[in-house]
Structures are given as C-alpha cells and as structure tokens.
Amino acid sequence: DIVMTQTPLSSPVTLGQPASISCRSSQSLVHRDGNTYLSWLQQRPGQPPRLLIYKISNRFSGVPDRFSGSGAGTDFTLKISRVEADDVGVYYCMQATQSPPTFGRGTRVEIK
Amino acid sequence: EAQLVQSGGGLVQPGGSLRLSCVASGLSFSNYWMTWVRQSPGKGLEWVANIKEDGSEKSFVDSVKGRFTISRDNAKKSLYLQMNSLRAEDTAVYYCARYHCSGGVCSTFDYWGQGTLVTVSS
C-alpha cells in the first residue's frame, strides 16, 4: 500500500496569516492515465471529513479560493493563504491512484 | 442539499454483528461507486470497502474480508455494511462516502456521511 506522510503534525497559525501543509507519498501518484489522484480533506472538530481539493489542485464545489494545492509525483502541498477561525481542524492528504486508497495521518491547524 | 445520512452502529460484544446504513439525498447515487471508511484514534482514516455502481464488483481491506459485506439498493439510494464476527479492533467511527469514478478510474471521495460510532467491547 502507498504510505502518505504529512508534515508538520501540528501548525499553530495567527489569524490572517498563511499556512502550509506538506504530504509525501511512498510511490509516485501519477496514474497510467496521466492524472495524479491526490486529494486534500478537511475535518473540523466533531465533523466528518470534507473534500477540499482533488487531482492535486482542483477546488471542490464551495471551497474558498484561499485554499490551494500544488505538487507533482510524490510531493504535494496544501496552502491556506489567510487562515480564518473557520479553518481550524485536521487536514488529510489522500491518494486514490493505487488501490487501496490511503490517507496521511493528518495535520492539525490551530490558532495561536 | 447534497447529503449522505447514516444510521446503525452502537455498542456490540466481540463476535457480534451490526448493520450500518447510508441514504443519499440531493445527489446522484446509482451512477457512482460507494465506499466505507473508518476512523479510529490508533489507525487514523482507513478505507474499508468499495462497491461498484451496479453492485457487481466489491472489494475489502484484508482485515475485514470474510466478516464484512457491502451492498446497495439503488432504488432506495441506500448503501449498507453488514459487519459480523466483530472484534475490538473494529471499534471506530464509520463513514460512508461517494467514490468519484469514471471510466474505471476512481479519483476521490467527494461526499461523506456524518459518521456512526461502532464500539466492540464486552
């Protein structure tokens, strides 16, 4: 199975400041069809996971444009341009390029 | 509003059974693969099982093979997870999710249910 490693484990951020989360996969996530099936999920306290970004950089419906994704191959990044109070929670990267789909252990974003 | 509403779950003794349900509303169901994912403090998020749009293909994580079955009723826009021979390590919050697949390639889980807690303990 592909192992997804996220850093940092926790990210204390000042409101209005940017945040960045890294995700590294144990194998390339480029599918034979040329796409890279790397997603980012947000889980607010007490809530289920919610899809933010799919295929590295595509924002899902209703996701604010302060969230952006980038990367290629095995290294990926989620950036929040200006953190708001509503962004507190745990963020997960997830790959679906190879079965079974696997998840990172999560990065907790909290307000300083 | 697009949502997946879950029911079932609860406390069960080791060796017991439970059935989880997930009903879709406000989103397409019959044209999509569906999946179950569980979350526990020790193992984080873990994919459990998939089922194809018409139910003809199913797959499971090794740890639940032979004990869990996944099924669906497209007329009722419903997904099910039958869990038998439950073990303590199956304790987790279970989520249903829609699996976005096209042309045999699956890309992400786009809608998630609210989750239901399954606790296996004597």
PDB file of N, CA, C and O in Angstrom, chain B residues 74-114:
ATOM      1  N   ASN B  74     -30.110   0.615  -5.158  1.00  0.00           N
ATOM      2  CA  ASN B  74     -30.153   1.878  -5.903  1.00  0.00           C
ATOM      3  C   ASN B  74     -31.557   2.495  -5.923  1.00  0.00           C
ATOM      4  O   ASN B  74     -31.686   3.726  -5.971  1.00  0.00           O
ATOM      5  N   ALA B  75     -32.571   1.666  -5.882  1.00  0.00           N
ATOM      6  CA  ALA B  75     -33.942   2.187  -5.872  1.00  0.00           C
ATOM      7  C   ALA B  75     -34.201   2.992  -4.600  1.00  0.00           C
ATOM      8  O   ALA B  75     -34.962   3.961  -4.611  1.00  0.00           O
ATOM      9  N   LYS B  76     -33.543   2.604  -3.518  1.00  0.00           N
ATOM     10  CA  LYS B  76     -33.706   3.311  -2.245  1.00  0.00           C
ATOM     11  C   LYS B  76     -32.555   4.270  -1.981  1.00  0.00           C
ATOM     12  O   LYS B  76     -32.499   4.894  -0.915  1.00  0.00           O
ATOM     13  N   LYS B  77     -31.620   4.384  -2.943  1.00  0.00           N
ATOM     14  CA  LYS B  77     -30.444   5.242  -2.798  1.00  0.00           C
ATOM     15  C   LYS B  77     -29.733   4.942  -1.477  1.00  0.00           C
ATOM     16  O   LYS B  77     -29.320   5.855  -0.746  1.00  0.00           O
ATOM     17  N   SER B  78     -29.589   3.661  -1.211  1.00  0.00           N
ATOM     18  CA  SER B  78     -29.052   3.228   0.082  1.00  0.00           C
ATOM     19  C   SER B  78     -27.843   2.314  -0.063  1.00  0.00           C
ATOM     20  O   SER B  78     -27.771   1.487  -0.986  1.00  0.00           O
ATOM     21  N   LEU B  79     -26.931   2.464   0.874  1.00  0.00           N
ATOM     22  CA  LEU B  79     -25.711   1.663   0.979  1.00  0.00           C
ATOM     23  C   LEU B  79     -25.714   0.999   2.336  1.00  0.00           C
ATOM     24  O   LEU B  79     -26.175   1.590   3.320  1.00  0.00           O
ATOM     25  N   TYR B  80     -25.166  -0.227   2.384  1.00  0.00           N
ATOM     26  CA  TYR B  80     -25.171  -0.974   3.634  1.00  0.00           C
ATOM     27  C   TYR B  80     -23.799  -1.584   3.912  1.00  0.00           C
ATOM     28  O   TYR B  80     -23.041  -1.887   2.985  1.00  0.00           O
ATOM     29  N   LEU B  81     -23.506  -1.764   5.186  1.00  0.00           N
ATOM     30  CA  LEU B  81     -22.328  -2.517   5.599  1.00  0.00           C
ATOM     31  C   LEU B  81     -22.762  -3.479   6.692  1.00  0.00           C
ATOM     32  O   LEU B  81     -23.149  -3.042   7.791  1.00  0.00           O
ATOM     33  N   GLN B  82     -22.736  -4.755   6.363  1.00  0.00           N
ATOM     34  CA  GLN B  82     -23.049  -5.789   7.342  1.00  0.00           C
ATOM     35  C   GLN B  82     -21.742  -6.248   7.972  1.00  0.00           C
ATOM     36  O   GLN B  82     -20.847  -6.719   7.264  1.00  0.00           O
ATOM     37  N   MET B  83     -21.651  -6.102   9.271  1.00  0.00           N
ATOM     38  CA  MET B  83     -20.419  -6.430   9.977  1.00  0.00           C
ATOM     39  C   MET B  83     -20.680  -7.597  10.930  1.00  0.00           C
ATOM     40  O   MET B  83     -21.497  -7.481  11.851  1.00  0.00           O
ATOM     41  N   ASN B  84     -20.012  -8.715  10.680  1.00  0.00           N
ATOM     42  CA  ASN B  84     -20.152  -9.910  11.510  1.00  0.00           C
ATOM     43  C   ASN B  84     -18.835 -10.228  12.203  1.00  0.00           C
ATOM     44  O   ASN B  84     -17.783  -9.702  11.826  1.00  0.00           O
ATOM     45  N   SER B  85     -18.911 -11.090  13.192  1.00  0.00           N
ATOM     46  CA  SER B  85     -17.703 -11.523  13.934  1.00  0.00           C
ATOM     47  C   SER B  85     -16.842 -10.329  14.326  1.00  0.00           C
ATOM     48  O   SER B  85     -15.632 -10.305  14.111  1.00  0.00           O
ATOM     49  N   LEU B  86     -17.489  -9.337  14.911  1.00  0.00           N
ATOM     50  CA  LEU B  86     -16.796  -8.092  15.239  1.00  0.00           C
ATOM     51  C   LEU B  86     -15.736  -8.305  16.306  1.00  0.00           C
ATOM     52  O   LEU B  86     -15.887  -9.127  17.220  1.00  0.00           O
ATOM     53  N   ARG B  87     -14.663  -7.537  16.151  1.00  0.00           N
ATOM     54  CA  ARG B  87     -13.523  -7.596  17.057  1.00  0.00           C
ATOM     55  C   ARG B  87     -13.298  -6.226  17.686  1.00  0.00           C
ATOM     56  O   ARG B  87     -13.747  -5.205  17.140  1.00  0.00           O
ATOM     57  N   ALA B  88     -12.552  -6.207  18.760  1.00  0.00           N
ATOM     58  CA  ALA B  88     -12.260  -4.934  19.429  1.00  0.00           C
ATOM     59  C   ALA B  88     -11.593  -3.951  18.475  1.00  0.00           C
ATOM     60  O   ALA B  88     -11.866  -2.740  18.512  1.00  0.00           O
ATOM     61  N   GLU B  89     -10.753  -4.471  17.591  1.00  0.00           N
ATOM     62  CA  GLU B  89     -10.021  -3.588  16.672  1.00  0.00           C
ATOM     63  C   GLU B  89     -10.905  -3.007  15.566  1.00  0.00           C
ATOM     64  O   GLU B  89     -10.452  -2.173  14.794  1.00  0.00           O
ATOM     65  N   ASP B  90     -12.160  -3.436  15.494  1.00  0.00           N
ATOM     66  CA  ASP B  90     -13.107  -2.825  14.549  1.00  0.00           C
ATOM     67  C   ASP B  90     -13.750  -1.566  15.130  1.00  0.00           C
ATOM     68  O   ASP B  90     -14.495  -0.870  14.435  1.00  0.00           O
ATOM     69  N   THR B  91     -13.477  -1.292  16.397  1.00  0.00           N
ATOM     70  CA  THR B  91     -14.020  -0.092  17.033  1.00  0.00           C
ATOM     71  C   THR B  91     -13.531   1.152  16.311  1.00  0.00           C
ATOM     72  O   THR B  91     -12.325   1.361  16.154  1.00  0.00           O
ATOM     73  N   ALA B  92     -14.472   1.967  15.853  1.00  0.00           N
ATOM     74  CA  ALA B  92     -14.129   3.148  15.061  1.00  0.00           C
ATOM     75  C   ALA B  92     -15.401   3.916  14.733  1.00  0.00           C
ATOM     76  O   ALA B  92     -16.516   3.413  14.919  1.00  0.00           O
ATOM     77  N   VAL B  93     -15.217   5.129  14.227  1.00  0.00           N
ATOM     78  CA  VAL B  93     -16.313   5.836  13.564  1.00  0.00           C
ATOM     79  C   VAL B  93     -16.300   5.418  12.106  1.00  0.00           C
ATOM     80  O   VAL B  93     -15.248   5.469  11.450  1.00  0.00           O
ATOM     81  N   TYR B  94     -17.438   4.982  11.614  1.00  0.00           N
ATOM     82  CA  TYR B  94     -17.550   4.526  10.232  1.00  0.00           C
ATOM     83  C   TYR B  94     -18.258   5.591   9.400  1.00  0.00           C
ATOM     84  O   TYR B  94     -19.323   6.091   9.794  1.00  0.00           O
ATOM     85  N   TYR B  95     -17.656   5.919   8.250  1.00  0.00           N
ATOM     86  CA  TYR B  95     -18.222   6.888   7.332  1.00  0.00           C
ATOM     87  C   TYR B  95     -18.558   6.206   6.004  1.00  0.00           C
ATOM     88  O   TYR B  95     -17.742   5.408   5.496  1.00  0.00           O
ATOM     89  N   CYS B  96     -19.708   6.542   5.453  1.00  0.00           N
ATOM     90  CA  CYS B  96     -19.946   6.197   4.054  1.00  0.00           C
ATOM     91  C   CYS B  96     -19.507   7.402   3.224  1.00  0.00           C
ATOM     92  O   CYS B  96     -19.498   8.549   3.716  1.00  0.00           O
ATOM     93  N   ALA B  97     -19.117   7.149   2.001  1.00  0.00           N
ATOM     94  CA  ALA B  97     -18.693   8.225   1.122  1.00  0.00           C
ATOM     95  C   ALA B  97     -18.946   7.836  -0.320  1.00  0.00           C
ATOM     96  O   ALA B  97     -18.953   6.644  -0.661  1.00  0.00           O
ATOM     97  N   ARG B  98     -19.193   8.835  -1.144  1.00  0.00           N
ATOM     98  CA  ARG B  98     -19.344   8.587  -2.567  1.00  0.00           C
ATOM     99  C   ARG B  98     -17.967   8.613  -3.205  1.00  0.00           C
ATOM    100  O   ARG B  98     -17.174   9.528  -2.965  1.00  0.00           O
ATOM    101  N   TYR B  99     -17.700   7.591  -4.035  1.00  0.00           N
ATOM    102  CA  TYR B  99     -16.397   7.421  -4.662  1.00  0.00           C
ATOM    103  C   TYR B  99     -16.527   7.898  -6.099  1.00  0.00           C
ATOM    104  O   TYR B  99     -17.278   7.318  -6.882  1.00  0.00           O
ATOM    105  N   HIS B 100     -15.824   8.959  -6.433  1.00  0.00           N
ATOM    106  CA  HIS B 100     -15.943   9.538  -7.763  1.00  0.00           C
ATOM    107  C   HIS B 100     -15.093   8.714  -8.731  1.00  0.00           C
ATOM    108  O   HIS B 100     -13.861   8.778  -8.687  1.00  0.00           O
ATOM    109  N   CYS B 101     -15.752   7.917  -9.578  1.00  0.00           N
ATOM    110  CA  CYS B 101     -15.052   7.047 -10.516  1.00  0.00           C
ATOM    111  C   CYS B 101     -15.589   7.313 -11.927  1.00  0.00           C
ATOM    112  O   CYS B 101     -16.777   7.547 -12.103  1.00  0.00           O
ATOM    113  N   SER B 102     -14.690   7.240 -12.897  1.00  0.00           N
ATOM    114  CA  SER B 102     -15.094   7.437 -14.288  1.00  0.00           C
ATOM    115  C   SER B 102     -14.215   6.592 -15.179  1.00  0.00           C
ATOM    116  O   SER B 102     -12.986   6.612 -15.041  1.00  0.00           O
ATOM    117  N   GLY B 103     -14.833   5.842 -16.061  1.00  0.00           N
ATOM    118  CA  GLY B 103     -14.073   5.013 -16.986  1.00  0.00           C
ATOM    119  C   GLY B 103     -13.170   4.014 -16.291  1.00  0.00           C
ATOM    120  O   GLY B 103     -12.080   3.706 -16.768  1.00  0.00           O
ATOM    121  N   GLY B 104     -13.604   3.522 -15.159  1.00  0.00           N
ATOM    122  CA  GLY B 104     -12.823   2.529 -14.430  1.00  0.00           C
ATOM    123  C   GLY B 104     -11.726   3.111 -13.559  1.00  0.00           C
ATOM    124  O   GLY B 104     -10.986   2.367 -12.919  1.00  0.00           O
ATOM    125  N   VAL B 105     -11.612   4.430 -13.523  1.00  0.00           N
ATOM    126  CA  VAL B 105     -10.606   5.092 -12.694  1.00  0.00           C
ATOM    127  C   VAL B 105     -11.311   5.884 -11.602  1.00  0.00           C
ATOM    128  O   VAL B 105     -12.208   6.679 -11.879  1.00  0.00           O
ATOM    129  N   CYS B 106     -10.886   5.656 -10.377  1.00  0.00           N
ATOM    130  CA  CYS B 106     -11.500   6.334  -9.237  1.00  0.00           C
ATOM    131  C   CYS B 106     -10.554   7.398  -8.706  1.00  0.00           C
ATOM    132  O   CYS B 106      -9.358   7.148  -8.555  1.00  0.00           O
ATOM    133  N   SER B 107     -11.116   8.560  -8.390  1.00  0.00           N
ATOM    134  CA  SER B 107     -10.232   9.686  -8.094  1.00  0.00           C
ATOM    135  C   SER B 107     -10.300  10.200  -6.670  1.00  0.00           C
ATOM    136  O   SER B 107      -9.273  10.598  -6.114  1.00  0.00           O
ATOM    137  N   THR B 108     -11.477  10.234  -6.062  1.00  0.00           N
ATOM    138  CA  THR B 108     -11.581  10.826  -4.730  1.00  0.00           C
ATOM    139  C   THR B 108     -12.924  10.491  -4.106  1.00  0.00           C
ATOM    140  O   THR B 108     -13.830   9.986  -4.769  1.00  0.00           O
ATOM    141  N   PHE B 109     -13.039  10.780  -2.808  1.00  0.00           N
ATOM    142  CA  PHE B 109     -14.313  10.630  -2.106  1.00  0.00           C
ATOM    143  C   PHE B 109     -14.922  12.022  -1.995  1.00  0.00           C
ATOM    144  O   PHE B 109     -14.418  12.857  -1.244  1.00  0.00           O
ATOM    145  N   ASP B 110     -16.009  12.280  -2.723  1.00  0.00           N
ATOM    146  CA  ASP B 110     -16.458  13.666  -2.789  1.00  0.00           C
ATOM    147  C   ASP B 110     -17.529  14.046  -1.775  1.00  0.00           C
ATOM    148  O   ASP B 110     -17.603  15.208  -1.370  1.00  0.00           O
ATOM    149  N   TYR B 111     -18.373  13.139  -1.357  1.00  0.00           N
ATOM    150  CA  TYR B 111     -19.360  13.425  -0.320  1.00  0.00           C
ATOM    151  C   TYR B 111     -19.261  12.372   0.766  1.00  0.00           C
ATOM    152  O   TYR B 111     -19.108  11.190   0.466  1.00  0.00           O
ATOM    153  N   TRP B 112     -19.372  12.824   2.016  1.00  0.00           N
ATOM    154  CA  TRP B 112     -19.214  11.948   3.169  1.00  0.00           C
ATOM    155  C   TRP B 112     -20.468  11.998   4.046  1.00  0.00           C
ATOM    156  O   TRP B 112     -21.082  13.058   4.196  1.00  0.00           O
ATOM    157  N   GLY B 113     -20.791  10.855   4.645  1.00  0.00           N
ATOM    158  CA  GLY B 113     -21.833  10.836   5.657  1.00  0.00           C
ATOM    159  C   GLY B 113     -21.341  11.429   6.956  1.00  0.00           C
ATOM    160  O   GLY B 113     -20.155  11.757   7.095  1.00  0.00           O
ATOM    161  N   GLN B 114     -22.243  11.545   7.912  1.00  0.00           N
ATOM    162  CA  GLN B 114     -21.900  12.208   9.172  1.00  0.00           C
ATOM    163  C   GLN B 114     -21.111  11.309  10.119  1.00  0.00           C
ATOM    164  O   GLN B 114     -20.557  11.774  11.110  1.00  0.00           O
TER     165      GLN B 114
END
